[in-house]
Coordinates of C-alpha atoms in Angstrom, one line a residue:
M27 CA 227.8 12.7 -9.0
K28 CA 227.6 10.7 -5.7
I29 CA 225.6 7.5 -5.5
I30 CA 224.4 7.0 -2.1
S31 CA 222.4 4.6 -0.4
S32 CA 222.7 4.9 3.3
I33 CA 220.5 7.6 5.2
E34 CA 224.1 7.9 7.5
E35 CA 226.5 8.4 4.6
L36 CA 224.1 10.9 2.8
R37 CA 224.0 13.0 5.8
D38 CA 227.3 13.0 6.1
Q39 CA 227.4 14.2 2.4
L40 CA 224.9 16.7 2.6
S41 CA 226.4 18.1 6.1
G42 CA 226.5 21.9 6.5
Q43 CA 224.6 22.5 2.9
L44 CA 222.2 25.0 3.4
R45 CA 220.4 25.4 0.1
T46 CA 220.1 22.1 -0.8
A47 CA 217.3 21.5 -3.6
F48 CA 215.7 18.3 -3.7
V49 CA 213.6 16.1 -6.6
P50 CA 212.3 12.9 -5.3
T51 CA 211.3 10.2 -8.1
M52 CA 210.8 7.0 -8.8
G53 CA 213.5 6.5 -11.4
N54 CA 212.6 5.5 -15.1
L55 CA 213.2 9.3 -15.9
H56 CA 212.1 11.0 -18.7
E57 CA 212.2 14.7 -19.8
G58 CA 209.6 15.7 -17.6
H59 CA 212.0 14.7 -14.6
L60 CA 214.9 16.2 -16.1
S61 CA 213.1 19.7 -16.4
L62 CA 212.4 19.4 -12.5
M63 CA 216.2 19.2 -12.0
R64 CA 216.8 22.3 -14.0
L65 CA 213.8 23.9 -12.3
A66 CA 215.9 23.0 -8.9
R67 CA 219.2 24.3 -10.0
K68 CA 217.4 27.5 -10.3
H69 CA 216.0 27.9 -6.9
G70 CA 219.4 25.8 -4.7
D71 CA 222.7 24.1 -4.9
P72 CA 223.8 21.6 -4.7
V73 CA 220.8 19.4 -6.5
V74 CA 219.7 16.3 -4.8
A75 CA 217.5 13.4 -6.9
S76 CA 216.4 10.5 -5.4
I77 CA 215.3 7.4 -6.7
F78 CA 213.1 5.1 -4.6
V79 CA 209.8 3.1 -5.7
N80 CA 208.0 2.9 -2.9
R81 CA 206.1 0.0 -1.9
L82 CA 204.0 1.8 0.5
Q83 CA 201.9 3.8 -2.0
F84 CA 201.3 0.8 -4.3
G85 CA 197.8 -1.2 -4.1
P86 CA 197.7 -4.9 -3.6
N87 CA 196.6 -5.0 -7.5
E88 CA 198.8 -2.3 -8.6
D89 CA 201.9 -2.5 -10.6
F90 CA 204.8 -2.4 -7.9
D91 CA 206.7 -5.6 -9.1
K92 CA 206.7 -4.5 -12.8
Y93 CA 206.8 -0.5 -12.3
P94 CA 210.1 0.3 -14.5
R95 CA 213.2 0.4 -13.3
T96 CA 216.0 2.0 -15.6
F97 CA 218.6 2.3 -12.8
Q98 CA 221.7 2.9 -15.0
A99 CA 220.0 4.9 -18.1
D100 CA 218.2 7.1 -15.0
V101 CA 222.3 7.4 -13.6
E102 CA 223.6 8.8 -17.0
K103 CA 220.9 11.4 -17.6
L104 CA 221.3 12.8 -14.1
E105 CA 224.9 13.0 -14.3
K106 CA 224.3 14.7 -17.8
E107 CA 222.2 17.7 -15.6
G108 CA 225.0 17.9 -13.3
V109 CA 222.9 16.3 -10.1
Y110 CA 225.5 16.6 -6.9
V111 CA 224.3 13.3 -5.2
L112 CA 221.5 10.6 -6.3
F113 CA 219.9 9.3 -3.1
A114 CA 219.3 5.9 -4.0
P115 CA 218.0 3.9 -1.1
T116 CA 217.3 0.2 -1.1
E117 CA 213.9 -0.8 0.8
K118 CA 216.5 -2.1 3.8
D119 CA 217.9 1.3 4.0
M120 CA 214.6 3.4 3.9
Y121 CA 212.7 0.9 5.9
P122 CA 214.9 -0.9 8.3
E123 CA 211.9 -1.8 10.3
P124 CA 208.6 -2.5 9.4
Q125 CA 207.0 1.4 9.0
E126 CA 204.3 1.7 11.4
Y127 CA 204.4 5.1 12.0
R128 CA 202.6 6.6 9.2
V129 CA 201.2 10.0 7.8
R130 CA 197.8 10.3 6.8
P131 CA 196.3 13.5 5.1
P132 CA 193.2 14.5 5.9
D133 CA 190.0 12.9 4.9
D134 CA 188.8 15.8 2.4
L135 CA 191.5 16.1 0.8
G136 CA 193.1 12.5 0.8
N137 CA 190.0 10.3 0.4
T138 CA 189.1 12.0 -2.8
L139 CA 190.0 12.2 -6.4
E140 CA 192.8 9.7 -6.6
G141 CA 192.5 8.8 -3.0
E142 CA 188.9 7.5 -3.7
F143 CA 190.1 5.2 -6.3
R144 CA 193.5 4.3 -4.8
P145 CA 192.2 3.7 -1.2
G146 CA 195.6 4.0 0.8
F147 CA 198.1 5.6 -1.8
F148 CA 198.4 9.1 -0.3
T149 CA 199.1 7.5 3.1
G150 CA 202.0 5.8 1.5
V151 CA 203.4 9.0 -0.6
T152 CA 203.0 11.2 2.3
T153 CA 204.7 9.1 4.6
V154 CA 207.8 8.4 2.2
V155 CA 208.1 12.0 1.4
L156 CA 208.7 13.4 5.0
K157 CA 210.9 10.3 5.2
L158 CA 212.9 11.7 2.5
L159 CA 213.0 15.4 3.5
S160 CA 213.9 14.0 6.9
C161 CA 216.9 12.2 5.1
V162 CA 217.6 15.0 2.6
Q163 CA 217.0 18.0 4.8
P164 CA 216.5 20.3 1.7
R165 CA 215.8 24.0 1.7
V166 CA 213.6 23.3 -1.2
A167 CA 212.1 20.6 -3.0
V168 CA 210.6 20.0 -6.4
F169 CA 207.1 18.6 -7.4
G170 CA 205.6 18.5 -10.8
K171 CA 201.9 19.6 -11.0
K172 CA 201.0 16.3 -13.5
D173 CA 200.2 15.0 -9.9
Y174 CA 198.3 18.0 -8.9
Q175 CA 196.4 16.4 -5.8
Q176 CA 199.8 15.0 -4.6
L177 CA 201.4 18.5 -4.8
M178 CA 198.8 19.8 -2.8
I179 CA 198.8 17.0 0.1
V180 CA 202.7 17.2 0.4
R181 CA 202.5 21.6 0.3
N182 CA 200.0 21.4 3.2
M183 CA 201.9 18.4 5.2
C184 CA 205.0 20.7 5.0
R185 CA 203.2 23.6 6.5
Q186 CA 201.2 22.0 9.1
F187 CA 204.5 20.3 10.1
A188 CA 206.5 23.4 10.0
L189 CA 208.9 21.7 7.9
P190 CA 211.9 23.6 6.5
T191 CA 211.1 23.4 2.7
N192 CA 209.9 24.9 0.5
I193 CA 207.7 23.3 -2.2
I194 CA 208.2 24.6 -5.5
A195 CA 205.5 23.3 -8.4
A196 CA 206.9 22.4 -11.7
E197 CA 204.8 23.0 -14.8
T198 CA 203.6 19.4 -16.5
W199 CA 206.1 18.7 -19.3
R200 CA 204.2 17.6 -22.5
A201 CA 205.0 15.8 -25.7
D202 CA 204.0 17.9 -29.0
D203 CA 200.5 16.2 -29.3
G204 CA 199.9 17.4 -25.6
L205 CA 200.4 14.1 -23.7
A206 CA 201.9 14.2 -20.2
L207 CA 205.2 12.3 -20.3
S208 CA 204.7 10.0 -17.4
S209 CA 207.2 6.8 -16.4
R210 CA 203.5 4.6 -17.1
N211 CA 203.6 5.6 -20.8
M212 CA 205.7 3.3 -21.9
Y213 CA 203.1 0.8 -21.2
L214 CA 200.6 1.9 -24.2
S215 CA 200.9 0.0 -27.4
A216 CA 201.5 2.1 -30.4
A217 CA 197.9 2.5 -31.2
E218 CA 197.2 3.7 -27.3
R219 CA 199.7 6.0 -27.8
A220 CA 198.0 7.7 -30.5
E221 CA 194.9 8.0 -28.8
A222 CA 196.3 9.0 -25.5
P223 CA 196.3 12.7 -26.3
A224 CA 192.5 12.5 -26.0
L225 CA 192.7 12.9 -22.1
Y226 CA 194.2 16.3 -22.3
Q227 CA 192.0 17.1 -25.5
N228 CA 189.0 16.2 -23.0
L229 CA 190.4 18.8 -20.2
N230 CA 190.9 21.3 -22.6
F231 CA 187.2 20.8 -23.9
V232 CA 186.3 21.4 -20.4
A233 CA 188.1 24.8 -19.9
E234 CA 187.5 26.1 -23.0
E235 CA 183.8 25.7 -21.7
M236 CA 183.8 27.1 -18.4
R237 CA 185.6 30.0 -19.6
A238 CA 183.0 31.0 -22.1
G239 CA 180.6 30.9 -19.4
H240 CA 179.0 27.1 -19.6
L241 CA 179.4 27.0 -15.3
D242 CA 177.3 23.8 -15.2
T243 CA 180.2 21.8 -14.0
F244 CA 178.5 18.4 -13.5
Q245 CA 177.2 18.4 -16.9
L246 CA 180.2 19.0 -18.4
E247 CA 182.4 16.6 -16.4
R248 CA 179.5 14.3 -17.4
K249 CA 180.0 15.3 -21.1
A250 CA 183.8 14.9 -21.2
M251 CA 183.5 11.4 -19.3
D252 CA 181.3 10.2 -22.1
E253 CA 183.1 11.4 -25.0
L254 CA 186.3 9.3 -23.4
A255 CA 183.9 6.0 -22.7
K256 CA 183.3 6.5 -26.6
R257 CA 186.9 6.4 -27.8
G258 CA 187.2 3.1 -25.9
W259 CA 188.4 4.6 -22.5
Q260 CA 187.6 3.6 -19.0
P261 CA 187.4 6.8 -17.1
D262 CA 187.7 7.4 -13.0
Y263 CA 187.1 10.6 -13.2
I264 CA 186.7 14.0 -14.7
S265 CA 186.4 16.4 -11.9
I266 CA 186.4 20.6 -12.0
R267 CA 187.8 21.5 -8.3
K268 CA 188.7 24.6 -6.9
R269 CA 192.5 25.2 -7.0
N270 CA 193.0 26.2 -3.3
D271 CA 191.4 22.6 -1.8
L272 CA 190.2 20.5 -4.4
Q273 CA 187.1 20.7 -3.3
P274 CA 183.8 21.1 -5.6
P275 CA 183.1 24.7 -6.3
T276 CA 180.0 26.2 -4.8
A277 CA 177.6 28.3 -7.3
G278 CA 179.2 31.0 -5.1
D279 CA 182.8 29.9 -6.3
L280 CA 181.7 30.2 -10.1
A281 CA 180.1 33.4 -9.8
Q282 CA 183.2 35.0 -8.0
G283 CA 185.5 33.5 -10.6
S284 CA 187.4 31.5 -7.9
P285 CA 190.5 29.6 -9.7
L286 CA 189.6 26.4 -10.7
V287 CA 191.2 23.5 -12.0
V288 CA 190.1 20.5 -14.0
L289 CA 192.0 16.7 -13.0
A290 CA 191.2 13.8 -14.8
A291 CA 192.2 9.9 -14.5
A292 CA 191.1 6.9 -17.0
K293 CA 192.4 3.7 -18.0
L294 CA 193.4 3.0 -21.7
G295 CA 193.8 -0.5 -22.2
T296 CA 195.3 -1.8 -19.0
T297 CA 197.5 2.0 -18.5
R298 CA 195.6 4.3 -16.2
L299 CA 196.5 7.7 -16.7
I300 CA 195.9 10.9 -15.0
D301 CA 196.1 14.9 -15.8
N302 CA 195.0 17.9 -15.4
L303 CA 194.7 21.6 -16.7
E304 CA 194.0 24.5 -14.8
I305 CA 191.2 27.1 -15.7

């Protein structure tokens, strides 16, 4: 596996490649990330991964400086997966001058859910993803469904900018007890880790109620949030949305059986976890 930090060197290395499959990451790789590499291989060749902790998507009080960085262990895992190139730029490589041009998602998608609780987050995400896609120029790129809103925003961005990259969605990888794998799980204490699956359990409760015909979405959301709060969580949201645009479903949408997804974000101790479940 070649490890490259320079954009110019990356482009030289990939010159002439027409079926590149790309998986962008922020490192601290776990089995969920590695499953993305395997899915990428099914859709293209060579497989290129990136590791870059993107300062633009972190708020002033978020964990940029303490975000887990495990570069050598990540390299070993990617080598075992047969990744062809690891693009690991420094901040100077990615942002040799201040990144004054930004990509801002539309307000109805970028300022709701995660965007409401993390202002500017998705502008940071879309800006770095557009730049990474420009650097790698892949035919396909793989993003996980765990970050459901991010996946939709990136997919819409690629469509509206007519980028020649097909965005492929990968299913969320879970531990045996249902907890969605995340780099931030390492922040959980032993007791918090034992409690953490309650988030997914609450999503399943909402989904089962909806499937049983209980369609009062506000009541279901409130009941699920109250249940988490009783267990010591600090929920930001549990919200039932339409899959196609992440807007709240109308009575007509519910009557017609529009495909839905329930999304959640909540703090357990000092660790903020997100998850979702398609209904």
